mmCIF file of C-alpha atoms and ligand atoms in Angstrom:
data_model
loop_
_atom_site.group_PDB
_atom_site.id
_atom_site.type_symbol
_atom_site.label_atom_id
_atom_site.label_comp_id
_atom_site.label_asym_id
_atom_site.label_seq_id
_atom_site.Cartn_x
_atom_site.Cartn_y
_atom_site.Cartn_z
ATOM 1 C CA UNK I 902 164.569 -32.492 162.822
ATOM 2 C CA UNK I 903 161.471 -34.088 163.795
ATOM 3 C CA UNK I 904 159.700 -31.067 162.590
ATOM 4 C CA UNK I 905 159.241 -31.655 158.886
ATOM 5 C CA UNK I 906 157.268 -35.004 159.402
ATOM 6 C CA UNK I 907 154.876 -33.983 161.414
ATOM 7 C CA UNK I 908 154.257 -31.545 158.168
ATOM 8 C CA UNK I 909 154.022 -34.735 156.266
ATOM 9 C CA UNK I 910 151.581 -36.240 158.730
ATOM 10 C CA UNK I 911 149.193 -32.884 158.206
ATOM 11 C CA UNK I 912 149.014 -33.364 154.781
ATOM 12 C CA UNK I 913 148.759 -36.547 154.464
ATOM 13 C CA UNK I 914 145.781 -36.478 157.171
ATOM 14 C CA UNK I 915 144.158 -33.771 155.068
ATOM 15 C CA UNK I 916 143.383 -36.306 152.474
ATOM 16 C CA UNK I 917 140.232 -38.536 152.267
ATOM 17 C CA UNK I 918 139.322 -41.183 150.613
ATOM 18 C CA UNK I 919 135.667 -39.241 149.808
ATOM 19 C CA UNK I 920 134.522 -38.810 146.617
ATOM 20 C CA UNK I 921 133.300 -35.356 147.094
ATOM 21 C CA UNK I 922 133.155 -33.419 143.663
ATOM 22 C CA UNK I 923 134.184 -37.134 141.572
ATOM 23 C CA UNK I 924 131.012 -37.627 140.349
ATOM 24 C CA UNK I 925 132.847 -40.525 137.891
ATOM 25 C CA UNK I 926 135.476 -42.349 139.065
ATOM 26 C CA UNK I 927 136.250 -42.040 134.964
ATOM 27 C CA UNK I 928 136.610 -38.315 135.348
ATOM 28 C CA UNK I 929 139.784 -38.441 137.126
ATOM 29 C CA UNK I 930 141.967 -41.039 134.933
ATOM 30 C CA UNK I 931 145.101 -40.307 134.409
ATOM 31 C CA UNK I 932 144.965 -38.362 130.020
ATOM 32 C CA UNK I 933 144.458 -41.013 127.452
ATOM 33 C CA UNK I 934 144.051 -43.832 129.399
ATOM 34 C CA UNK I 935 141.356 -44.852 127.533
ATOM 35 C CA UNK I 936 142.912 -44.355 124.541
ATOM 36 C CA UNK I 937 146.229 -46.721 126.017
ATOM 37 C CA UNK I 938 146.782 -50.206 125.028
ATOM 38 C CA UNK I 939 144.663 -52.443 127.501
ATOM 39 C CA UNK I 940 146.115 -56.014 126.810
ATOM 40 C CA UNK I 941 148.880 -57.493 125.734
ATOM 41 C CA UNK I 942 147.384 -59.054 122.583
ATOM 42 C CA UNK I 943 147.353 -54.682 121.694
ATOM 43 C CA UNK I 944 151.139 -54.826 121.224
ATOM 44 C CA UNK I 945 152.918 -55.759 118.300
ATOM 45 C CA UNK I 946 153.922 -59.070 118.183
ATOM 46 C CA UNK I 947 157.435 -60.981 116.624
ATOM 47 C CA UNK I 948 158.596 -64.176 117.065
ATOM 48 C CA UNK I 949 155.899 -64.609 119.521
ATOM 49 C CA UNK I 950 156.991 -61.614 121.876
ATOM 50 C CA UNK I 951 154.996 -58.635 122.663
ATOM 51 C CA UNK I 952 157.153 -55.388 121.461
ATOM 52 C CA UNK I 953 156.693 -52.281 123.688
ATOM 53 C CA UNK I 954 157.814 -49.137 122.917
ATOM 54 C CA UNK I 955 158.110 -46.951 126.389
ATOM 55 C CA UNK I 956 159.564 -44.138 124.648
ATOM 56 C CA UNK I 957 155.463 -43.716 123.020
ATOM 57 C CA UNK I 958 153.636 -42.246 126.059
ATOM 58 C CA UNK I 959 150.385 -44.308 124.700
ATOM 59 C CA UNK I 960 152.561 -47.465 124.905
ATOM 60 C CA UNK I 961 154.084 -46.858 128.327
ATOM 61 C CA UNK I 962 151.099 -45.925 129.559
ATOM 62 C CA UNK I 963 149.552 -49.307 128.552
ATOM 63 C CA UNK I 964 152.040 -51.362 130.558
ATOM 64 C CA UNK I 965 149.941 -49.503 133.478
ATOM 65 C CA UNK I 966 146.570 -50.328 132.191
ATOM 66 C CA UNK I 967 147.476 -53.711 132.020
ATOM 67 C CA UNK I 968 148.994 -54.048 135.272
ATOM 68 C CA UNK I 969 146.089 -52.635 137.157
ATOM 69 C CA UNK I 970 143.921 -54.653 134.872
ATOM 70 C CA UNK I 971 145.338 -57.726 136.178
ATOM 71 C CA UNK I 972 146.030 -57.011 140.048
ATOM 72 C CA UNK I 973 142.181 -55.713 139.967
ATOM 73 C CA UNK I 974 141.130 -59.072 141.427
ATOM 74 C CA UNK I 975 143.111 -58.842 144.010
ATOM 75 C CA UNK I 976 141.680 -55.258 145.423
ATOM 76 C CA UNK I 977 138.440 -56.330 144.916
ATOM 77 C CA UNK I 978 137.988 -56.844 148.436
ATOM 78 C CA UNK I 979 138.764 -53.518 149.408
ATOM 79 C CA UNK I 980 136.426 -51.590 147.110
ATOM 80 C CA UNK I 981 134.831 -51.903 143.988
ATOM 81 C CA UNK I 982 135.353 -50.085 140.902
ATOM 82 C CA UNK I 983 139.033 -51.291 141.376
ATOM 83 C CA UNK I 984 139.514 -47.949 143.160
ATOM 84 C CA UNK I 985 141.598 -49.325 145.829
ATOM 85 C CA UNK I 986 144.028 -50.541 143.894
ATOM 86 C CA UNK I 987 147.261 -49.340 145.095
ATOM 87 C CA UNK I 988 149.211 -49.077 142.032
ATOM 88 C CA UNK I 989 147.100 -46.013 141.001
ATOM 89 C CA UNK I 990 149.357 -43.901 142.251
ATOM 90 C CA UNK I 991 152.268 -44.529 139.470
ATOM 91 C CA UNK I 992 150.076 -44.096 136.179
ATOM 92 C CA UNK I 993 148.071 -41.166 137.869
ATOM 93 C CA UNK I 994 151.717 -39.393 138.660
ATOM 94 C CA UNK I 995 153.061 -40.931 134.907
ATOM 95 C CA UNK I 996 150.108 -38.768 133.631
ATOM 96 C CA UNK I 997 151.205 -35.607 135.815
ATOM 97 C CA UNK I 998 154.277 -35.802 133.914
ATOM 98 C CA UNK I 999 153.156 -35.502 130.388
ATOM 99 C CA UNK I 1000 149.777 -33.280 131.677
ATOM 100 C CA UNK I 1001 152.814 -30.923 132.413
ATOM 101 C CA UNK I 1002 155.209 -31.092 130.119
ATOM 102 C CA UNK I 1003 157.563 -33.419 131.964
ATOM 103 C CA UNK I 1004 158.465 -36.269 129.593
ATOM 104 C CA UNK I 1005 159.599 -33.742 126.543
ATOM 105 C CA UNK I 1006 162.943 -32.803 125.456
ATOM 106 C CA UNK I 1007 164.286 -30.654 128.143
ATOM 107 C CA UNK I 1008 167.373 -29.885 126.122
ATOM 108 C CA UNK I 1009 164.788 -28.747 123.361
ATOM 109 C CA UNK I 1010 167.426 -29.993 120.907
ATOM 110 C CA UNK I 1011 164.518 -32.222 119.093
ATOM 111 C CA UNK I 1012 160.311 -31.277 119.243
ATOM 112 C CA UNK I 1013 159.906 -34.528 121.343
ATOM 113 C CA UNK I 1014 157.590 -34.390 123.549
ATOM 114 C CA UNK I 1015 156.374 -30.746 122.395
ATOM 115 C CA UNK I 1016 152.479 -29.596 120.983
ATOM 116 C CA UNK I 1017 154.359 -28.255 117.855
ATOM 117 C CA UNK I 1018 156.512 -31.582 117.380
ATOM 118 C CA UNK I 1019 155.903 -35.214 118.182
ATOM 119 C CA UNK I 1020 153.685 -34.922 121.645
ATOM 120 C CA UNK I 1021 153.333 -38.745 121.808
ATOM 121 C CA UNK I 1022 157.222 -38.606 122.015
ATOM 122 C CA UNK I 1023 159.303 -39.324 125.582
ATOM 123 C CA UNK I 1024 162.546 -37.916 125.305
ATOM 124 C CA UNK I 1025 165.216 -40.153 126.881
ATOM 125 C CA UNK I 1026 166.591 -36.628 128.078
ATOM 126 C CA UNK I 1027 163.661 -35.930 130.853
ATOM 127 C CA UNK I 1028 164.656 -37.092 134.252
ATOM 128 C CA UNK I 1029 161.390 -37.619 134.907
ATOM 129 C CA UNK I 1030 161.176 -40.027 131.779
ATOM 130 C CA UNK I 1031 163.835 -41.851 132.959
ATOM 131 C CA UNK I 1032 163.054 -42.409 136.487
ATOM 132 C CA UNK I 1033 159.557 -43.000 135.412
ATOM 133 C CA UNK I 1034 160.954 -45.941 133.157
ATOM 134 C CA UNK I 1035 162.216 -47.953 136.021
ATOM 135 C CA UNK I 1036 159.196 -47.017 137.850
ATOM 136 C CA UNK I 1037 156.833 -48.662 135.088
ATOM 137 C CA UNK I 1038 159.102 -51.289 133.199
ATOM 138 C CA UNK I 1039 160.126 -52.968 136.512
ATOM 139 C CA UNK I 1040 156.546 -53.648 138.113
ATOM 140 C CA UNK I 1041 155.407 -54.303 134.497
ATOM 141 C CA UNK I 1042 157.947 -57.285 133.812
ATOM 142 C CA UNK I 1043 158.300 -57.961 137.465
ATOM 143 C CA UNK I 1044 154.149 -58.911 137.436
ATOM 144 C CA UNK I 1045 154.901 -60.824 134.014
ATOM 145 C CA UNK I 1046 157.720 -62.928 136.242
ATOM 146 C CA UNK I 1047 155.638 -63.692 138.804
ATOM 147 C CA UNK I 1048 152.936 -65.024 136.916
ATOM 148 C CA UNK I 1049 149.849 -62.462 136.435
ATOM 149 C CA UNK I 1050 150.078 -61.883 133.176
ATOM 150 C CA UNK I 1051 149.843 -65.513 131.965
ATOM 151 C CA UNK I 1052 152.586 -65.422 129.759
ATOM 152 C CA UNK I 1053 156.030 -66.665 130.079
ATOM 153 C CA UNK I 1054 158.990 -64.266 131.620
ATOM 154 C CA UNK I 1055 160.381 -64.323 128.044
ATOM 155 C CA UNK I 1056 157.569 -63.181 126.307
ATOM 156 C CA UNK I 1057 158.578 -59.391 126.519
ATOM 157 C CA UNK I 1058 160.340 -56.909 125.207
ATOM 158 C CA UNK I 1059 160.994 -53.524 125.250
ATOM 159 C CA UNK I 1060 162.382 -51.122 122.986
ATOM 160 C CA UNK I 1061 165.208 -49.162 123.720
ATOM 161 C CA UNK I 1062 165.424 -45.093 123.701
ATOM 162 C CA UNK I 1063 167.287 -43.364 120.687
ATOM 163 C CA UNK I 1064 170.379 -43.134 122.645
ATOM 164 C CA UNK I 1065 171.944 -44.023 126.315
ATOM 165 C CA UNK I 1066 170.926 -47.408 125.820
ATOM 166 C CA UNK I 1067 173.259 -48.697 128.267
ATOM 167 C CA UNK I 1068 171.514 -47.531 131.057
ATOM 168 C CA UNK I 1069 168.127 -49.258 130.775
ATOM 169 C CA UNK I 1070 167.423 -52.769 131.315
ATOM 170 C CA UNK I 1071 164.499 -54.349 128.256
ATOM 171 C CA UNK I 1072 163.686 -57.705 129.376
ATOM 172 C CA UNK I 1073 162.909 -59.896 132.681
ATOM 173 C CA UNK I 1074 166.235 -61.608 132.481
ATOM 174 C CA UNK I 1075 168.273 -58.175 131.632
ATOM 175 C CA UNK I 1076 166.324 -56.292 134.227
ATOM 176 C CA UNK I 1077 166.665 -59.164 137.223
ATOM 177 C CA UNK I 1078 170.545 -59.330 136.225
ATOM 178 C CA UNK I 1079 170.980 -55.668 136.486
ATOM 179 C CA UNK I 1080 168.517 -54.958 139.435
ATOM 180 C CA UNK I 1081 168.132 -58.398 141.426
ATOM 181 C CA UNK I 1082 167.611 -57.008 144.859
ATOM 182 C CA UNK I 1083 164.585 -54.569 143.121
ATOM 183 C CA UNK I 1084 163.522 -57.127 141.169
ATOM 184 C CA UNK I 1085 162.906 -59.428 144.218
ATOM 185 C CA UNK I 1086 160.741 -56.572 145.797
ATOM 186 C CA UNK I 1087 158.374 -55.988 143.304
ATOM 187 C CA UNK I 1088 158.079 -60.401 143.006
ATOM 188 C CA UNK I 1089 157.511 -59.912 146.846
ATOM 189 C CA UNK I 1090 155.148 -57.500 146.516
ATOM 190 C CA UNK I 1091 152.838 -59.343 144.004
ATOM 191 C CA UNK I 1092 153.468 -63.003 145.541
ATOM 192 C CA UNK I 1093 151.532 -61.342 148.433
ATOM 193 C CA UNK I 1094 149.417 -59.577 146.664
ATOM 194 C CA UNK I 1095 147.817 -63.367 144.890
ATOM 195 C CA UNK I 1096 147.606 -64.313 149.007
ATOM 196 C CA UNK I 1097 143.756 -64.155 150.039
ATOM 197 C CA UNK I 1098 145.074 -63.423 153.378
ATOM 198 C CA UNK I 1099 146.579 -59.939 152.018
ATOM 199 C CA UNK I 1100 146.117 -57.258 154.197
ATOM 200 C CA UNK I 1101 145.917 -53.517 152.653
ATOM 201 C CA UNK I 1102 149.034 -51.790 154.977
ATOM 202 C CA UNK I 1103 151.038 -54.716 154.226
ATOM 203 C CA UNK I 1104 150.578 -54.450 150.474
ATOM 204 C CA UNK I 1105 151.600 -50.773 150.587
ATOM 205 C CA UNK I 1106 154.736 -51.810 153.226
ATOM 206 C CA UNK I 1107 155.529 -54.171 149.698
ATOM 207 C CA UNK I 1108 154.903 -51.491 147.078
ATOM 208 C CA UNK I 1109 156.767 -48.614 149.310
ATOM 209 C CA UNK I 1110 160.051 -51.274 149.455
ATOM 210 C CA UNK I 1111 159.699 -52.066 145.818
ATOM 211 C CA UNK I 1112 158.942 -48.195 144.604
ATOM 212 C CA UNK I 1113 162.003 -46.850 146.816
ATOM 213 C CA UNK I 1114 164.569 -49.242 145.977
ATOM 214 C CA UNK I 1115 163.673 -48.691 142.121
ATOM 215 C CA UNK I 1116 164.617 -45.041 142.456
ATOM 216 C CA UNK I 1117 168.078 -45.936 144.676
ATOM 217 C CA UNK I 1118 169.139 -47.644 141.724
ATOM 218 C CA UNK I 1119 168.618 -45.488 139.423
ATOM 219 C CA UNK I 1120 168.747 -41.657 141.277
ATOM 220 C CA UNK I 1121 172.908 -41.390 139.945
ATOM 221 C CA UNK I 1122 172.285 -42.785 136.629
ATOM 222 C CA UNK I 1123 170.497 -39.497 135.496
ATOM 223 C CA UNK I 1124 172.230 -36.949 137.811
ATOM 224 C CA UNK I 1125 173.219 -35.149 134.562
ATOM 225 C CA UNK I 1126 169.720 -34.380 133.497
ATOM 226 C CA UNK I 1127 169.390 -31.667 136.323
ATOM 227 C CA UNK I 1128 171.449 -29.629 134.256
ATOM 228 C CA UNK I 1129 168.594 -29.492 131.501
ATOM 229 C CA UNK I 1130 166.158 -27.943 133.837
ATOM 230 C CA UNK I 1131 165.985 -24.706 135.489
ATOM 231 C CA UNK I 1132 167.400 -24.282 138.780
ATOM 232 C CA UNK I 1133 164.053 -24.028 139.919
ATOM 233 C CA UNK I 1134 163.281 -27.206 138.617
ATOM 234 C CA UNK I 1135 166.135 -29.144 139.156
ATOM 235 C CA UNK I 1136 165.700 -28.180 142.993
ATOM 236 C CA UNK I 1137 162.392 -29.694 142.900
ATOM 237 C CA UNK I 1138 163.389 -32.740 141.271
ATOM 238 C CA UNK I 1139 165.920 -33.828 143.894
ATOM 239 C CA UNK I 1140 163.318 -32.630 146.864
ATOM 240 C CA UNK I 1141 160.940 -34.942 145.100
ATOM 241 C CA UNK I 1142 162.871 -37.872 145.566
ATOM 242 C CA UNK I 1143 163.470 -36.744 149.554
ATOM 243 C CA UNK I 1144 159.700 -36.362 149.631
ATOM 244 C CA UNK I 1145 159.060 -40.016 148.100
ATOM 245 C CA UNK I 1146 160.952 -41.011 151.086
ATOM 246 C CA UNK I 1147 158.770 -39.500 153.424
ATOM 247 C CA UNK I 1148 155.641 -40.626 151.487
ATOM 248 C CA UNK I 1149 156.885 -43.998 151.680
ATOM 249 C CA UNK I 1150 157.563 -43.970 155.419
ATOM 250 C CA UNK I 1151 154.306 -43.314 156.110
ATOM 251 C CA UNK I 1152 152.697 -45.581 154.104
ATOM 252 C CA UNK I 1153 151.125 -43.134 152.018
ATOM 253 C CA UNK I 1154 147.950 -45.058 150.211
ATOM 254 C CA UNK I 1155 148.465 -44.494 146.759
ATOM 255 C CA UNK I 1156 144.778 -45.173 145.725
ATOM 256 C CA UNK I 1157 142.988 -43.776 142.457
ATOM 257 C CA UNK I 1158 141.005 -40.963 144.974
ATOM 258 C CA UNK I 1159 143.909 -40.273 147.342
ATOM 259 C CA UNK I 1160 146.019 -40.066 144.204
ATOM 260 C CA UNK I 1161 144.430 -37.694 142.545
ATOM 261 C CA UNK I 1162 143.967 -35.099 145.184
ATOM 262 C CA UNK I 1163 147.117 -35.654 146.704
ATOM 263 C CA UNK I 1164 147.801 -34.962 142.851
ATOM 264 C CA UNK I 1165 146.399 -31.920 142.795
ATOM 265 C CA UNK I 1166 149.104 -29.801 144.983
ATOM 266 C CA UNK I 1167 151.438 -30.461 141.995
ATOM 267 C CA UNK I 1168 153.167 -28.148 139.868
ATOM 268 C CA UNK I 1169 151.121 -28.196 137.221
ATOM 269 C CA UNK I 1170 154.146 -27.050 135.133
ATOM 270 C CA UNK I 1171 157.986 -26.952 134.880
ATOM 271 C CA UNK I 1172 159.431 -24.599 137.144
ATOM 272 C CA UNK I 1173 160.598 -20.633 136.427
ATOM 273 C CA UNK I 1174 163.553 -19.517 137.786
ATOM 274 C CA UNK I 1175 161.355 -17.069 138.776
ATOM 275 C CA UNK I 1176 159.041 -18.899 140.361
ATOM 276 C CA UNK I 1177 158.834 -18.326 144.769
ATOM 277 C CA UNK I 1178 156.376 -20.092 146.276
ATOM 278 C CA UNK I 1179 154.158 -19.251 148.077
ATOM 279 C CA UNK I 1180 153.890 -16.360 145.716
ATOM 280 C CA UNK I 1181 153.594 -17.911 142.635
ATOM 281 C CA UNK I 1182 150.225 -16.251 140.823
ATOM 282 C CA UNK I 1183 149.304 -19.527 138.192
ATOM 283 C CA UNK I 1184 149.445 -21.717 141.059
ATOM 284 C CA UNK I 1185 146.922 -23.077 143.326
ATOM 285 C CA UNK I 1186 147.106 -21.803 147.035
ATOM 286 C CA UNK I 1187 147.496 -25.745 147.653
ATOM 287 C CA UNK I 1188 150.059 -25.976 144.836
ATOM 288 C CA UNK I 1189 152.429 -23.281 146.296
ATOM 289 C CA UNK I 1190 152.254 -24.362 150.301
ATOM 290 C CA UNK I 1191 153.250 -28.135 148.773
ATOM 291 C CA UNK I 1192 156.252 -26.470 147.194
ATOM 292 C CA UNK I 1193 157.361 -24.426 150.385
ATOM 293 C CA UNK I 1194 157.041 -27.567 152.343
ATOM 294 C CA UNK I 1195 158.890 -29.405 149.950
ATOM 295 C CA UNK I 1196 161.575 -26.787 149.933
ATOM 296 C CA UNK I 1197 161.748 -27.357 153.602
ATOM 297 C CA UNK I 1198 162.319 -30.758 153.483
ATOM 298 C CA UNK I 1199 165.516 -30.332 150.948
ATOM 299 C CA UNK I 1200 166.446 -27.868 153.977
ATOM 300 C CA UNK I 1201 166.535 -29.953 156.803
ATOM 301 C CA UNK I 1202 167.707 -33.242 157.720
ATOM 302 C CA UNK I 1203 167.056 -36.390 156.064
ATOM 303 C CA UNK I 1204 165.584 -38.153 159.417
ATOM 304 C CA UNK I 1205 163.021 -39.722 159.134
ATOM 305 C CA UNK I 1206 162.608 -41.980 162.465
ATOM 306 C CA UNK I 1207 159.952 -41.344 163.764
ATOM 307 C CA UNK I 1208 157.316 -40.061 161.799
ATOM 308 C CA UNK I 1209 153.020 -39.722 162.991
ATOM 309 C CA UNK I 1210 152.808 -43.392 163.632
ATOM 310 C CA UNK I 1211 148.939 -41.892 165.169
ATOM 311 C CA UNK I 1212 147.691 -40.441 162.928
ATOM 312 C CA UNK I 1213 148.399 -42.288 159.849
ATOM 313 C CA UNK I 1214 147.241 -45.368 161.676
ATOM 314 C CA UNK I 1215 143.886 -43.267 162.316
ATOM 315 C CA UNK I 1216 144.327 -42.508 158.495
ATOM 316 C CA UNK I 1217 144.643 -46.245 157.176
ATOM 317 C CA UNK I 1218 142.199 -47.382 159.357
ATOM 318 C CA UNK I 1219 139.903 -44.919 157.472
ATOM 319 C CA UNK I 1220 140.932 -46.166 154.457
ATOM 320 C CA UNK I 1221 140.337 -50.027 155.113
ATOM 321 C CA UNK I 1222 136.963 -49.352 156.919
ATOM 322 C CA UNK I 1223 135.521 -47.653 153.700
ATOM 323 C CA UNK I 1224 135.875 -50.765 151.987
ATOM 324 C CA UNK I 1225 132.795 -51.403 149.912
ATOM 325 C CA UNK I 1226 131.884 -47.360 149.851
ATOM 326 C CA UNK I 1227 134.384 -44.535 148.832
ATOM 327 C CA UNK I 1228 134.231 -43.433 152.311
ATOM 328 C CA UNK I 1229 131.350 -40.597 153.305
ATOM 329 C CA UNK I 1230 133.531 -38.142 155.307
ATOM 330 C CA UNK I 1231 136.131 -35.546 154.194
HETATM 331 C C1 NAG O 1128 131.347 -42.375 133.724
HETATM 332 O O1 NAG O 1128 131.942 -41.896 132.524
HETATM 333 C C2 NAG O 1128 132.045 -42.871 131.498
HETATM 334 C C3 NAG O 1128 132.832 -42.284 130.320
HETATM 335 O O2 NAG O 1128 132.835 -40.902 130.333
HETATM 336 C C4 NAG O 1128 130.658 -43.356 131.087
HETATM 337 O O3 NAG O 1128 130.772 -44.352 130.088
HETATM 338 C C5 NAG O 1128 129.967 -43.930 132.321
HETATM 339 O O4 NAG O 1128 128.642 -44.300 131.989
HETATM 340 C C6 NAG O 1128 129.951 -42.899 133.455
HETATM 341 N N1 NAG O 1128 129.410 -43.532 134.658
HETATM 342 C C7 NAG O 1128 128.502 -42.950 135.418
HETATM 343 C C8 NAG O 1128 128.073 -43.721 136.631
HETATM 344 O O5 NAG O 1128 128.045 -41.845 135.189
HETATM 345 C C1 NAG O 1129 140.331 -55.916 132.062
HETATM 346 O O1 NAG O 1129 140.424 -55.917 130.653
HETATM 347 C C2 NAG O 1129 139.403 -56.658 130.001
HETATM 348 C C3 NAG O 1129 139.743 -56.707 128.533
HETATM 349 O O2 NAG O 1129 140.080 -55.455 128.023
HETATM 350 C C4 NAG O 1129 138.047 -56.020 130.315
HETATM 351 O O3 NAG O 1129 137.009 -56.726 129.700
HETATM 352 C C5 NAG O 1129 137.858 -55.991 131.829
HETATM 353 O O4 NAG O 1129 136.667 -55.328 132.137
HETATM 354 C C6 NAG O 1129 139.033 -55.312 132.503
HETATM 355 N N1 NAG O 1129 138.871 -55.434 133.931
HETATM 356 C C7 NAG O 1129 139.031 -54.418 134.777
HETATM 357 C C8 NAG O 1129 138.807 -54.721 136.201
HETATM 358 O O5 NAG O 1129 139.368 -53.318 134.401
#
């Protein structure tokens, strides 16, 4: 149906890369970023390897931090600030997840993850945790492979979750044996990210291949997590990963600004069984037309040929032309 797109295209037009009400660029972080681990050298360290422990949020969020520490030479070019930096996009949405209560014990069987418990806690339980994983371990070792970090591929470890360890990878050499083809993508992606010729829709064409084929892997590892949710939820989670399709398909530029608004139209907390958008009273008017459109999607057909080649040309082009401002239009 060449219907839904052309949905995608609206809402992804409707987005700017103005600053309008950001007076700080600070202000919209994803929570505790300041607070994360900003270097390597902030890890523990044992027989001269860095020991990270995903399963902390602080510490997973500090694999991010130190990623788009070290790329931020690269987007320099673009903007300053580091604001064009493209890998925005996966701490701002890693933050989304604990903001809302995402990356606790669904099962509720331990306080991980909860106010009352341990809220530093991810429980190896939350789909979202566990797609997230993949989504920040693999560009994380996959930048230390190629070279950014300055240290050697071995360097690196990670800790494994209290149980289901069989299902993660912890290393560069574990994680390229058990996900070459991914792997390779987010290499690609950051060999032409160190080339002075890079050009800012090619670098997203990179990160799109990389960030889809991550979740391909991994989607049926954790298809038994939906049962933790509500049906409500669950239902969003697998339209989520139709809609990260679509996102990807059109390039979407997953910038700190265009992040955080696009940001904005999501649930800001786990789904009711009650809950029927466009109806639901807590959310944003914004909040509850992204969920009807995103029950659409899980409606119709997966097709995604096409898509508004225009506009989101007209939308890029926006986006590399404000280099050196945020943009002055919205
Ligand atoms: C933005 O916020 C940070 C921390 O809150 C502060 O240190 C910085 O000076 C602010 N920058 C501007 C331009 O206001
Ligand atoms: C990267 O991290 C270093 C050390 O923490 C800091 O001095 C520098 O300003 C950071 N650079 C950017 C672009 O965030």
């Amino acid at each position: 149906m060449a219907f839904f797109p052309s949905w995608v295209c609206v809402l992804v037009g409707s987005f700017s890369a103005s600053l309008a009400g950001i007076s700080n660029l600070s202000d919209i972080e994803p929570p505790l970023w300041k607070e994360s681990p900003g270097q390597l050298g902030d890890y523990r360290v044992e027989n001269s390897m860095y020991i990270i422990n995903p399963w902390v949020y602080l510490e997973r969020m500090g694999m991010y931090k130190i990623i788009l520490n070290q790329t931020a030479r690269y987007f320099a070019k673009f903007a300053p600030e580091n604001e064009q930096n493209i890998l925005w996009g996966l701490p701002l949405q890693y933050g989304w997840q604990y903001r809302t209560g995402r990356l606790a014990d669904p099962t509720r069987r331990t306080n991980c993850g909860y106010e009352s418990g341990d809220h530093m806690c991810i429980s190896v339980d939350s789909w979202w945790a566990d797609l997230n994983y993949f989504l920040s371990s693999l560009p994380f070792l996959a930048a230390v492979d190629s070279g950014i970090m300055g240290i050697s591929s071995d360097q690196v470890r990670l800790l494994p979750p209290p149980k289901n360890e069989r299902k993660f990878c912890y290393d560069v050499s574990s994680c390229r044996s058990s996900f070459p083809e991914t792997m390779n993508k987010w290499n690609a992606f950051y060999q032409y990210l160190q080339s002075p010729f890079s050009k800012f829709d090619d670098l997203l064409k990179y990160l799109w291949a990389a960030h889809t084929s991550t979740l391909a892997d991994n989607i049926k590892s954790f298809e038994d997590r939906y049962d933790y949710y509500s049906k409500a939820e669950a239902h969003f989670e697998r339209n989520w990963v139709l809609a990260v399709d679509h996102l990807a398909a059109v390039l979407f530029p997953t910038t700190l600004i265009i992040s955080y608004k696009f940001q904005k139209g999501m649930p800001p907390r786990i789904l009711l069984n009650t809950d029927v958008a466009p109806f639901i009273s807590d959310f944003t008017a914004f909040q509850n037309v992204v969920l009807v459109l995103l029950n659409m999607l899980g409606n119709v057909d997966k097709s995604i040929g096409y898509l508004c080649t225009e506009k989101s040309n007209v939308y890029r082009g926006h986006s590399e032309s404000s280099s050196g401002s945020y943009g002055n239009n919205s």
